[in-house]
XYZ file of N, CA and C in Angstrom:
834
model
N 89.142 110.073 140.614
C 87.966 109.683 139.687
C 88.410 108.732 137.845
N 89.475 108.821 137.892
C 89.916 108.566 135.921
C 90.311 107.253 136.723
N 91.322 106.972 138.237
C 91.285 105.541 137.938
C 89.949 105.272 138.563
N 88.882 105.101 139.327
C 87.796 104.885 138.999
C 87.188 105.009 138.556
N 87.392 105.280 137.209
C 86.645 104.101 136.188
C 87.197 103.529 135.360
N 88.340 103.624 135.566
C 89.994 102.447 134.169
C 89.167 101.176 135.211
N 88.873 101.681 137.105
C 88.685 100.247 137.913
C 87.131 99.008 137.090
N 87.057 100.221 137.198
C 85.346 99.917 137.124
C 84.726 98.774 135.231
N 86.015 100.174 134.004
C 86.236 99.297 133.313
C 87.098 98.111 132.871
N 87.957 97.686 133.872
C 87.832 97.052 133.428
C 87.257 95.853 134.645
N 86.527 96.121 135.558
C 85.961 94.822 135.595
C 84.896 94.609 135.096
N 84.815 95.290 134.561
C 83.296 95.261 133.180
C 84.173 94.063 132.382
N 85.356 94.418 131.680
C 85.635 93.703 131.280
C 85.905 91.915 131.658
N 86.346 92.222 132.880
C 86.784 90.710 133.318
C 85.551 90.260 133.821
N 84.224 90.689 133.265
C 82.894 89.958 133.329
C 82.161 89.096 131.893
N 82.642 90.064 131.129
C 81.971 90.299 129.279
C 83.028 88.674 129.028
N 84.291 89.332 130.091
C 85.967 87.172 129.095
C 84.624 85.879 130.637
N 84.442 86.465 130.946
C 84.216 85.072 132.323
C 82.516 84.158 131.267
N 81.671 85.888 131.609
C 80.374 84.915 130.581
C 80.341 84.980 129.310
N 81.918 85.377 128.727
C 82.204 84.190 127.782
C 82.223 82.888 128.273
N 83.433 82.400 128.603
C 84.006 81.453 128.789
C 82.397 80.758 129.374
N 81.594 80.949 130.038
C 80.588 80.198 130.344
C 79.572 80.414 129.469
N 80.401 80.940 127.796
C 79.073 80.642 126.765
C 79.417 79.237 126.326
N 80.550 80.006 126.318
C 81.635 78.130 125.299
C 81.296 76.960 125.820
N 81.743 76.846 127.103
C 81.508 75.649 127.470
C 79.783 75.146 127.880
N 78.578 76.033 127.938
C 77.071 76.284 128.981
C 76.008 76.465 127.519
N 77.335 76.442 126.662
C 75.435 77.481 126.080
C 75.184 76.925 124.324
N 75.002 75.650 124.552
C 74.768 75.422 123.567
C 73.648 74.326 124.130
N 72.681 74.118 123.127
C 71.338 73.874 123.318
C 70.407 72.973 121.965
N 69.979 71.864 122.690
C 69.634 70.790 121.106
C 68.142 71.110 121.000
N 68.069 70.589 119.720
C 66.601 70.537 119.581
C 65.538 69.623 118.932
N 65.265 68.938 119.648
C 65.233 68.100 118.925
C 63.808 67.228 118.628
N 62.466 67.920 117.775
C 61.590 68.085 117.907
C 60.425 68.891 118.815
N 60.236 68.224 120.111
C 59.701 68.988 120.844
C 60.172 69.234 123.009
N 61.889 68.435 122.287
C 63.399 68.169 123.201
C 64.368 69.082 123.128
N 63.997 69.442 124.321
C 65.552 70.497 123.996
C 66.527 69.853 125.579
N 67.537 69.775 124.632
C 68.713 69.299 125.715
C 70.211 70.441 125.778
N 70.220 70.350 126.958
C 71.077 71.103 128.055
C 72.554 70.513 128.368
N 73.557 71.657 127.459
C 74.049 70.914 127.059
C 75.531 70.203 128.877
N 75.010 71.143 130.121
C 74.836 70.938 131.411
C 75.005 69.788 132.089
N 73.587 69.567 131.610
C 73.268 67.992 131.787
C 74.192 67.109 130.506
N 74.488 67.108 129.325
C 75.120 66.458 128.701
C 76.328 66.103 129.200
N 76.861 67.060 129.519
C 78.291 66.890 129.697
C 78.773 65.809 131.275
N 77.440 65.773 132.140
C 77.810 64.054 133.271
C 77.779 62.456 132.634
N 76.228 62.600 131.005
C 76.519 61.362 130.490
C 77.885 61.332 129.670
N 78.811 62.344 128.711
C 79.881 62.185 128.277
C 80.662 61.655 128.558
N 81.114 62.671 130.297
C 82.119 61.380 130.744
C 81.830 60.351 131.193
N 80.545 59.974 131.791
C 80.203 59.106 132.031
C 80.630 57.397 129.959
N 79.785 57.636 129.289
C 79.496 56.919 128.436
C 80.226 57.636 127.180
N 81.461 58.446 127.300
C 82.418 59.033 125.585
C 83.206 59.439 125.787
N 83.583 59.520 127.193
C 85.352 60.420 126.821
C 86.526 59.690 127.008
N 85.621 57.782 127.325
C 87.058 57.474 126.676
C 87.717 57.480 125.517
N 86.078 56.914 124.668
C 87.410 57.194 122.919
C 86.625 58.448 122.596
N 86.265 59.229 123.083
C 86.193 60.339 122.463
C 87.426 61.361 123.055
N 87.630 61.639 124.033
C 88.799 61.765 124.744
C 87.945 63.483 125.698
N 88.276 64.047 127.053
C 88.211 65.372 127.480
C 87.872 66.361 127.145
N 88.353 66.690 126.067
C 88.196 67.873 124.692
C 87.446 67.190 123.528
N 86.882 66.509 122.844
C 86.569 66.051 123.048
C 86.923 65.764 120.967
N 87.858 65.366 121.143
C 89.152 65.726 119.264
C 89.926 64.071 118.991
N 88.851 63.507 120.017
C 89.199 61.510 118.941
C 90.362 60.686 119.711
N 90.564 62.143 120.589
C 91.625 61.494 121.548
C 91.602 60.983 122.646
N 90.800 60.060 122.806
C 90.380 59.750 124.489
C 91.638 57.870 125.088
N 91.857 57.446 126.127
C 92.249 56.730 126.568
C 92.064 55.643 125.428
N 90.876 55.238 124.623
C 90.399 53.548 123.900
C 91.096 54.586 122.593
N 91.252 55.197 122.104
C 91.647 55.762 121.195
C 92.822 55.085 120.308
N 94.212 54.811 120.588
C 94.952 54.141 120.040
C 94.754 52.331 119.472
N 93.917 51.703 120.556
C 93.411 50.524 119.522
C 91.441 50.004 119.229
N 91.991 51.425 118.991
C 90.255 51.795 118.066
C 89.826 51.660 116.727
N 89.624 50.862 115.620
C 90.110 51.647 114.131
C 88.472 51.296 113.447
N 88.197 51.617 112.457
C 87.964 53.827 112.705
C 88.252 53.942 113.736
N 89.303 55.380 114.086
C 89.234 55.790 114.896
C 87.791 56.933 116.076
N 87.450 56.780 116.552
C 86.812 58.134 117.222
C 86.423 59.823 116.622
N 85.624 59.694 116.282
C 85.866 61.290 115.979
C 85.917 62.112 116.823
N 86.648 63.041 115.799
C 87.104 64.536 116.970
C 86.270 65.442 117.132
N 84.671 65.539 117.713
C 84.110 67.035 117.479
C 84.795 68.226 116.950
N 86.073 68.277 118.173
C 86.473 69.918 117.439
C 86.667 70.405 115.991
N 86.536 69.704 115.059
C 86.595 69.894 113.839
C 85.247 70.593 112.918
N 84.427 69.644 114.026
C 83.379 69.944 112.886
C 82.870 69.038 111.941
N 83.588 68.871 111.517
C 83.343 67.366 110.616
C 82.946 66.236 110.235
N 81.471 65.799 110.047
C 80.748 65.029 109.983
C 80.139 63.671 109.081
N 80.427 62.878 109.552
C 80.481 62.323 108.379
C 78.289 62.170 107.454
N 77.718 61.833 109.266
C 76.614 62.280 109.015
C 75.341 62.120 109.141
N 74.832 63.097 107.465
C 73.980 64.526 107.688
C 73.225 64.730 107.330
N 72.227 65.477 106.840
C 70.772 65.681 106.164
C 71.562 67.119 105.157
N 72.539 67.353 105.822
C 72.684 69.092 105.519
C 74.137 68.870 104.265
N 74.456 70.156 103.462
C 75.713 69.561 101.420
C 76.443 69.344 102.987
N 77.105 69.346 101.889
C 78.445 68.991 102.476
C 79.740 70.145 102.455
N 80.707 69.731 103.813
C 80.526 70.338 103.888
C 80.066 71.846 105.140
N 79.730 71.345 105.840
C 78.299 72.154 106.033
C 77.451 71.478 107.777
N 77.683 71.649 108.864
C 77.499 71.168 109.853
C 76.826 71.014 109.988
N 76.341 69.178 111.324
C 75.151 68.507 110.505
C 73.548 69.397 110.966
N 72.677 69.046 111.689
C 71.189 69.631 111.913
C 71.186 68.572 113.648
N 70.518 69.690 114.463
C 70.815 68.781 115.387
C 70.004 67.088 115.028
N 69.070 67.187 114.675
C 68.323 65.170 114.246
C 69.726 64.853 113.655
N 70.422 65.344 113.188
C 71.794 64.147 112.696
C 71.889 63.997 113.401
N 72.793 64.550 114.592
C 73.388 64.212 115.518
C 72.777 62.862 116.883
N 71.549 63.979 116.824
C 69.929 62.716 117.683
C 70.444 61.500 116.990
N 70.857 61.003 116.104
C 70.476 59.726 115.298
C 71.215 59.633 115.217
N 72.353 60.066 115.031
C 73.740 59.318 115.197
C 73.514 58.894 116.427
N 73.704 59.645 117.309
C 73.666 58.776 118.896
C 73.097 58.066 118.892
N 71.260 57.821 118.449
C 70.277 56.574 118.502
C 71.215 55.521 118.357
N 71.406 55.460 116.342
C 70.792 54.550 115.486
C 72.707 53.657 116.135
N 73.993 54.654 116.730
C 75.308 54.209 115.947
C 76.128 53.680 114.701
N 76.884 52.991 114.461
C 77.590 53.287 113.181
C 78.524 51.690 112.759
N 77.711 51.366 112.196
C 77.947 49.808 112.253
C 79.875 49.677 111.128
N 79.763 48.722 111.434
C 81.567 48.241 111.994
C 82.481 49.230 112.965
N 82.188 49.370 113.505
C 82.884 50.304 114.593
C 82.604 49.880 116.159
N 83.166 51.163 116.608
C 82.576 51.344 118.342
C 82.005 52.304 118.665
N 81.597 52.356 118.059
C 80.634 53.358 118.002
C 79.523 52.669 118.266
N 78.255 52.651 119.934
C 76.945 51.322 120.111
C 76.175 52.371 119.823
N 75.188 51.968 120.042
C 73.624 52.459 119.698
C 73.255 52.805 121.222
N 72.927 54.572 121.547
C 72.466 54.553 122.033
C 71.685 54.300 122.892
N 70.701 53.466 122.100
C 68.696 53.525 122.744
C 68.085 53.889 124.623
N 69.746 52.629 124.682
C 68.863 52.713 126.028
C 68.962 54.017 126.935
N 69.660 55.159 126.544
C 69.687 56.256 126.761
C 67.980 57.082 126.859
N 67.967 57.527 127.781
C 66.446 57.856 127.326
C 66.158 59.661 125.982
N 65.182 59.561 126.275
C 65.290 60.438 123.912
C 65.796 61.604 125.088
N 64.919 62.167 125.970
C 65.887 63.635 126.846
C 67.693 63.426 127.721
N 68.043 62.541 127.268
C 69.382 62.406 127.902
C 70.383 61.739 126.944
N 69.544 61.407 125.298
C 70.650 61.194 124.134
C 70.200 63.466 123.858
N 69.044 63.613 123.801
C 69.203 65.677 123.150
C 70.372 66.297 124.235
N 70.231 65.927 125.637
C 71.596 66.553 126.126
C 72.645 66.375 125.892
N 73.057 64.660 125.233
C 74.133 64.358 125.523
C 74.719 65.899 123.724
N 74.000 65.254 122.660
C 74.093 66.637 121.576
C 74.307 67.764 122.365
N 73.675 68.065 122.804
C 74.727 69.206 123.346
C 75.483 70.738 123.882
N 75.485 68.704 124.500
C 76.851 69.335 124.671
C 78.207 68.698 123.942
N 77.865 67.299 122.550
C 78.556 67.503 121.732
C 79.181 68.986 121.221
N 78.482 69.890 120.551
C 78.547 70.639 120.183
C 79.193 71.708 120.841
N 79.147 71.402 122.084
C 80.441 72.297 122.634
C 81.193 72.608 121.881
N 82.465 70.876 121.528
C 83.213 71.092 121.306
C 83.995 72.267 119.724
N 82.766 71.833 119.446
C 82.697 73.117 117.987
C 82.297 74.430 117.535
N 83.214 75.218 117.664
C 83.880 76.229 117.051
C 82.145 76.994 116.450
N 81.973 75.742 115.682
C 81.409 76.438 114.003
C 79.625 76.283 114.965
N 78.671 76.117 116.092
C 78.053 75.871 116.149
C 77.826 76.535 116.732
N 78.575 77.355 117.025
C 78.232 79.057 118.092
C 78.265 80.111 117.264
N 79.282 80.455 115.899
C 79.042 81.109 114.963
C 78.311 80.505 113.832
N 77.902 79.949 113.153
C 77.358 79.643 111.992
C 75.329 79.704 112.132
N 74.827 80.004 111.004
C 73.420 79.650 111.112
C 72.900 78.128 111.818
N 72.788 77.953 111.936
C 72.041 76.719 112.111
C 71.882 76.293 110.223
N 71.520 75.330 110.547
C 71.885 74.775 109.213
C 70.920 74.214 108.252
N 70.698 73.685 107.371
C 68.805 73.545 107.205
C 70.217 72.055 106.084
N 68.770 71.273 106.336
C 68.705 69.519 105.404
C 67.949 69.770 104.247
N 69.348 69.086 103.634
C 68.898 69.446 102.283
C 67.450 68.122 101.742
N 66.292 69.440 101.171
C 65.159 68.259 100.497
C 64.517 66.924 100.165
N 64.259 66.251 101.200
C 64.354 65.424 99.860
C 62.823 64.790 98.972
N 63.207 64.356 98.121
C 62.177 64.447 97.063
C 61.047 63.036 97.077
N 60.400 62.774 95.884
C 60.012 61.652 95.815
C 60.500 60.718 95.142
N 60.285 58.882 95.992
C 61.425 57.959 95.060
C 60.940 58.035 94.155
N 61.355 58.010 93.542
C 61.116 57.405 92.150
C 61.201 55.886 92.236
N 60.115 54.853 90.513
C 60.233 53.382 90.652
C 61.025 53.403 90.834
N 61.099 52.009 90.958
C 62.241 51.147 91.081
C 62.081 49.596 89.601
N 61.835 50.238 88.947
C 61.340 49.204 87.424
C 63.005 48.697 86.835
N 63.151 48.166 85.746
C 64.605 47.999 85.319
C 65.258 49.038 84.300
N 64.285 50.354 83.451
C 64.582 51.131 83.324
C 65.431 51.870 84.182
N 65.111 52.791 85.228
C 65.786 53.063 86.331
C 67.146 52.024 87.103
N 67.056 51.340 86.884
C 68.400 50.287 87.622
C 69.624 50.369 86.363
N 68.853 49.996 85.454
C 69.538 50.103 83.899
C 70.481 51.584 83.322
N 69.719 52.820 84.112
C 70.299 53.856 84.364
C 71.241 54.405 85.358
N 71.004 53.494 86.647
C 72.027 53.808 87.641
C 72.563 52.518 87.820
N 73.749 51.448 86.900
C 74.009 51.257 86.109
C 74.895 52.020 85.195
N 74.641 52.013 84.377
C 74.819 53.325 83.739
C 75.801 54.562 84.292
N 75.085 54.893 85.617
C 75.378 56.324 86.222
C 76.598 56.006 86.638
N 76.772 54.279 87.324
C 77.812 53.767 88.588
C 79.318 54.002 87.451
N 78.922 52.867 86.511
C 80.444 53.652 86.033
C 80.889 54.817 85.645
N 79.774 55.438 85.177
C 79.812 56.853 84.313
C 80.357 57.841 85.463
N 80.637 57.358 87.256
C 80.919 58.704 87.689
C 82.408 57.890 88.390
N 82.376 57.271 88.021
C 83.385 56.499 88.693
C 83.195 55.552 90.026
N 81.966 55.711 90.416
C 81.768 54.350 91.999
C 83.106 53.241 91.543
N 82.516 52.634 90.528
C 83.418 51.080 90.650
C 84.934 51.274 90.858
N 85.424 52.423 90.467
C 86.886 53.056 91.029
C 86.848 52.399 92.538
N 86.317 52.303 93.482
C 86.138 51.916 95.025
C 85.607 51.241 95.315
N 83.944 51.202 95.296
C 83.300 49.593 94.310
C 83.405 48.995 94.224
N 84.110 49.204 93.902
C 84.359 48.022 92.654
C 83.042 47.269 91.883
N 83.399 46.638 90.933
C 81.994 45.854 89.802
C 80.997 45.702 89.910
N 81.189 45.129 91.516
C 80.044 43.464 92.286
C 79.947 44.906 93.264
N 80.145 45.959 93.792
C 79.606 46.990 94.899
C 80.463 45.651 96.279
N 81.856 44.947 96.213
C 81.649 44.497 97.027
C 82.917 45.256 97.657
N 83.040 46.131 97.594
C 84.516 47.591 97.701
C 85.731 46.785 97.191
N 86.247 47.274 96.230
C 87.355 46.010 95.940
C 87.772 47.003 94.951
N 87.167 47.883 94.474
C 88.439 48.295 92.989
C 89.234 48.209 93.293
N 89.781 49.410 92.666
C 91.424 49.562 91.625
C 91.766 51.195 93.394
N 90.930 51.452 93.086
C 91.618 52.546 94.700
C 91.212 52.174 96.014
N 90.866 50.934 96.586
C 90.394 50.587 97.347
C 90.939 51.042 98.371
N 92.473 50.398 97.675
C 93.510 50.664 98.851
C 93.952 51.445 98.973
N 93.598 52.851 98.504
C 94.459 53.848 98.582
C 94.289 54.933 99.435
N 92.304 54.060 99.948
C 92.001 55.244 100.226
C 91.783 55.724 102.153
N 91.674 57.405 102.034
C 92.653 57.370 103.041
C 91.551 58.881 103.945
N 91.110 58.675 104.899
C 89.856 60.135 105.836
C 91.131 60.916 105.677
N 90.483 62.392 106.175
C 90.528 63.575 106.383
C 92.653 63.576 107.382
N 92.013 62.320 108.051
C 93.308 62.661 109.617
C 94.069 61.291 108.757
N 94.232 60.790 107.752
C 95.236 60.490 107.259
C 95.205 59.211 107.473
N 93.879 58.425 107.982
C 94.362 57.283 107.929
C 93.476 55.642 107.437
N 93.661 55.139 106.989
C 93.422 54.006 105.629
C 92.218 53.656 106.393
N 90.665 54.273 104.736
C 89.450 54.154 105.116
C 89.161 53.192 103.880
N 88.205 51.495 104.112
C 87.833 51.072 102.901
C 86.073 51.655 103.197
N 86.047 51.391 100.661
C 84.843 51.801 100.677
C 83.905 50.807 101.375
N 82.866 51.065 101.092
C 81.379 50.171 101.525
C 81.823 48.696 100.545
N 81.111 48.099 100.634
C 81.150 46.689 100.840
C 79.207 46.466 100.480
N 79.095 46.198 99.705
C 77.759 45.886 100.147
C 76.799 44.535 99.471
N 77.946 44.568 100.194
C 77.880 42.209 99.786
C 77.263 41.648 100.987
N 77.744 43.499 102.045
C 77.623 42.641 104.236
C 76.108 43.312 104.551
N 75.318 43.863 103.734
C 73.881 43.361 104.496
C 73.063 45.114 103.589
N 71.932 45.330 103.936
C 71.232 46.683 103.707
C 71.427 47.889 104.229
N 72.719 47.777 105.875
C 72.894 49.102 106.578
C 73.731 49.619 106.379
N 74.319 50.945 106.138
C 75.832 51.843 105.424
C 74.945 52.328 106.808
N 76.295 53.444 106.719
C 76.957 54.445 108.164
C 76.015 55.059 108.250
N 75.041 55.446 107.503
C 74.129 56.252 107.863
C 73.301 56.145 108.310
N 72.325 55.199 108.413
C 70.972 54.747 107.803
C 71.391 53.196 106.826
N 69.797 52.729 106.672
C 70.033 51.535 105.956
C 68.718 51.850 104.372
N 67.845 52.491 105.031
C 66.060 52.671 103.919
C 67.380 53.602 102.737
N 65.782 53.785 101.872
C 66.750 54.133 100.490
C 66.662 55.492 100.452
N 65.812 56.319 101.613
C 66.330 57.792 101.464
C 67.315 58.019 102.601
N 67.872 56.861 103.430
C 69.276 57.266 103.917
C 70.404 57.251 102.987
N 70.715 56.699 101.880
C 71.237 56.081 100.735
C 71.151 57.520 99.554
N 70.140 57.322 99.128
C 70.088 58.742 98.453
C 70.206 59.955 98.985
N 69.997 59.985 100.817
C 71.132 61.891 101.618
C 72.255 61.125 100.656
N 73.113 60.508 101.527
C 74.687 59.707 101.473
C 74.994 60.389 99.664
N 74.346 60.300 99.586
C 74.854 59.780 97.824
C 74.721 61.463 97.830
N 73.636 62.615 97.919
C 73.801 63.885 98.038
C 74.351 64.688 98.678
N 74.673 64.437 100.443
C 74.881 65.323 100.910
C 77.074 64.260 101.049
N 77.596 63.042 100.264
C 78.262 62.994 100.177
C 78.969 62.464 102.253
N 80.081 61.751 102.716
C 80.519 61.556 103.436
C 80.981 62.617 103.354
N 81.404 63.671 104.725
C 83.523 64.413 105.125
C 83.896 64.242 106.218
N 84.949 64.392 105.465
C 86.071 63.821 106.576
C 87.182 62.850 105.922
N 85.805 61.500 104.154
C 86.413 61.002 103.646
C 86.540 61.036 101.859
N 86.965 59.690 101.729
C 86.994 60.245 99.971
C 85.635 60.178 99.430
N 84.048 59.750 100.174
C 83.335 59.550 99.673
C 82.266 61.258 98.370
N 82.592 61.614 97.489
C 81.696 63.044 97.908
C 80.260 63.075 98.172
N 80.218 64.825 97.745
C 78.797 64.577 97.017
C 78.302 64.262 95.770
N 77.343 64.497 95.764
C 77.182 63.980 94.115
C 76.082 64.925 93.719
N 74.960 66.365 94.273
C 73.945 67.193 94.117
C 74.933 67.978 93.296
N 76.062 68.231 93.196
C 76.229 69.179 91.906
C 76.553 67.138 90.677
N 76.079 66.517 90.427
C 76.322 65.621 89.076
C 75.367 65.778 88.813
N 74.012 64.708 90.071
C 72.800 64.709 89.534
C 71.961 64.674 89.961
N 71.095 64.439 89.168
C 69.667 64.818 89.446
C 68.950 64.334 90.016
N 68.047 64.976 90.815
C 67.618 64.194 92.459
C 66.692 62.314 91.231
N 66.770 62.945 90.041
C 66.034 61.567 89.083
C 66.935 60.360 88.981
N 68.692 61.065 88.585
C 69.558 60.217 88.537
C 70.181 58.717 90.023
N 69.872 59.994 90.898
C 70.264 59.897 92.244
C 69.929 58.545 92.681
N 68.052 59.029 92.317
C 67.607 57.218 92.133
C 68.184 56.528 92.171
N 68.568 56.290 91.335
C 68.848 55.459 89.831
C 69.760 54.415 90.339
N 71.035 55.524 90.682
C 72.300 54.519 91.768
C 71.616 54.316 92.953
N 70.990 54.886 93.164
C 69.983 53.503 94.745
C 69.431 52.380 94.576
N 69.069 52.401 93.514
C 68.249 51.528 92.296
C 69.001 50.399 92.050
N 69.655 51.283 91.708
C 70.894 50.111 90.838
C 71.623 49.534 91.637
N 72.385 50.412 93.244
C 72.991 48.751 94.582
C 71.817 48.411 94.897
N 71.472 49.059 94.953
C 70.234 47.508 95.161
C 70.216 46.365 95.141
N 70.472 46.761 93.229
C 70.321 45.085 92.667
C 71.885 44.502 92.647
N 72.650 45.590 93.578
C 74.455 45.056 93.694
C 74.475 43.856 95.136
N 73.388 44.709 95.603
C 73.500 43.779 97.001
C 72.210 42.838 96.932
N 71.515 42.353 95.988
C 70.722 40.939 95.768
C 70.991 39.940 95.239
N 72.537 41.053 94.624
C 72.774 40.154 93.381
C 73.543 38.753 94.658
N 73.986 39.761 95.265
C 75.537 38.804 96.636
C 74.496 37.987 97.356
N 74.290 38.887 97.796
C 72.648 37.920 98.434
C 72.352 36.704 97.168
N 71.886 35.806 96.700
C 71.120 34.985 95.655
C 72.536 34.240 94.857
N 74.602 34.193 95.057
C 75.297 34.144 94.972
C 75.622 33.805 96.052
N 75.239 33.940 97.264
C 75.484 33.731 98.427
C 74.890 32.044 98.834
N 73.770 32.618 98.623
C 73.495 32.043 99.088
C 73.000 30.414 97.895
N 73.445 30.317 96.923
C 73.463 29.121 95.887
C 74.300 28.561 95.782
N 75.852 29.342 96.787
C 76.979 28.435 96.581
C 76.754 27.729 97.935
N 75.909 28.557 98.898
C 76.063 26.942 100.788
C 74.755 26.583 100.201
N 74.337 26.072 99.125
C 73.746 25.569 98.687
C 74.078 24.229 97.949
N 75.016 24.462 96.570
C 76.003 23.587 97.226
C 76.484 23.389 97.214
N 77.049 23.286 98.672
C 77.364 22.544 99.978
C 76.687 21.806 100.383
N 75.896 22.650 100.075
C 75.416 21.302 101.801
C 74.143 19.842 100.635
N 74.704 20.219 99.218
C 74.361 18.338 98.778
C 75.750 18.636 97.946
N 77.202 18.568 98.178
C 78.277 17.910 98.054
C 78.422 18.788 96.889
N 78.238 19.330 96.710
C 78.640 19.973 94.415
C 78.296 19.971 93.319
N 77.768 18.260 94.631
C 77.204 17.508 92.943
C 75.150 18.180 92.719
N 74.997 17.875 91.416
C 73.457 17.754 90.888
C 72.229 16.321 90.377
N 72.122 16.082 91.731
C 71.363 14.764 90.951
C 69.962 15.169 89.815
N 70.137 13.778 89.221
C 69.584 14.096 87.703
C 68.433 13.825 88.039
N 67.585 14.127 87.449
C 66.135 13.557 87.771
C 65.704 12.774 87.534
N 64.331 12.003 88.744
C 64.350 11.426 88.684
C 65.023 10.209 89.490
N 66.203 10.199 89.837
C 67.414 9.025 90.214
C 66.098 9.544 91.655
N 67.046 7.131 91.716
C 66.504 7.562 93.328
C 67.713 6.573 93.874
N 67.382 6.726 95.441
C 68.755 6.805 96.362
C 68.989 5.156 96.432
N 70.331 4.911 96.204
C 70.397 3.197 96.073
C 70.484 3.381 97.721
């Protein structure tokens, strides 16, 4: 009788263990708007489209990884650059969905718009299975997004002063070209060199292109990179000022580029007013 109870108890433990394995692999869901993503469906999509870079274990060590720069994301650590959540916190399902949809500029991660919304939601659900944090931690809450202040001259001047005070220039450079004195020394959390963003390349940032996206980057930071969160160093109003100043860096670069192109077309010479062709 005693042996029977022991066998039953042991069998129960095995059932729980195997049930746990099933949960680890497929219990994750994603919730994006009215969509519910299922990891069991996302696994097939991952094997078809993602495994070559991110690897079968989600650790960023796929067969293509040695030839890719920057390196593919390691999902196991639960460290993600693009989030609406505070630094050091997991992203929301919506954050991951936007990353899959948008892709990452200046990297080998393309936009996956060709996939349906449901497929992208399923893919997000499977990506979450690689990190235990998504099972063990409470669903994260995004930071609030305050209304944008007016982008007037006062705001831009304040942003300029903050850009200097917060030492943004030491990485991004005085003119925002990514050539600050610290630029060549920066590495990510895996020890790989990572250049600071060059604002002269356009409006598209790693995590979006709108003023709201840029504000979010300032206040959440890019985890896994030297770009910190300024949530404790800037008020919302000051963060908007920095956003407005950064936009002027982009515009100034574009103006200088356009002027140089015009001078090149004119042969570098300006004709006097009223001069007649020979």
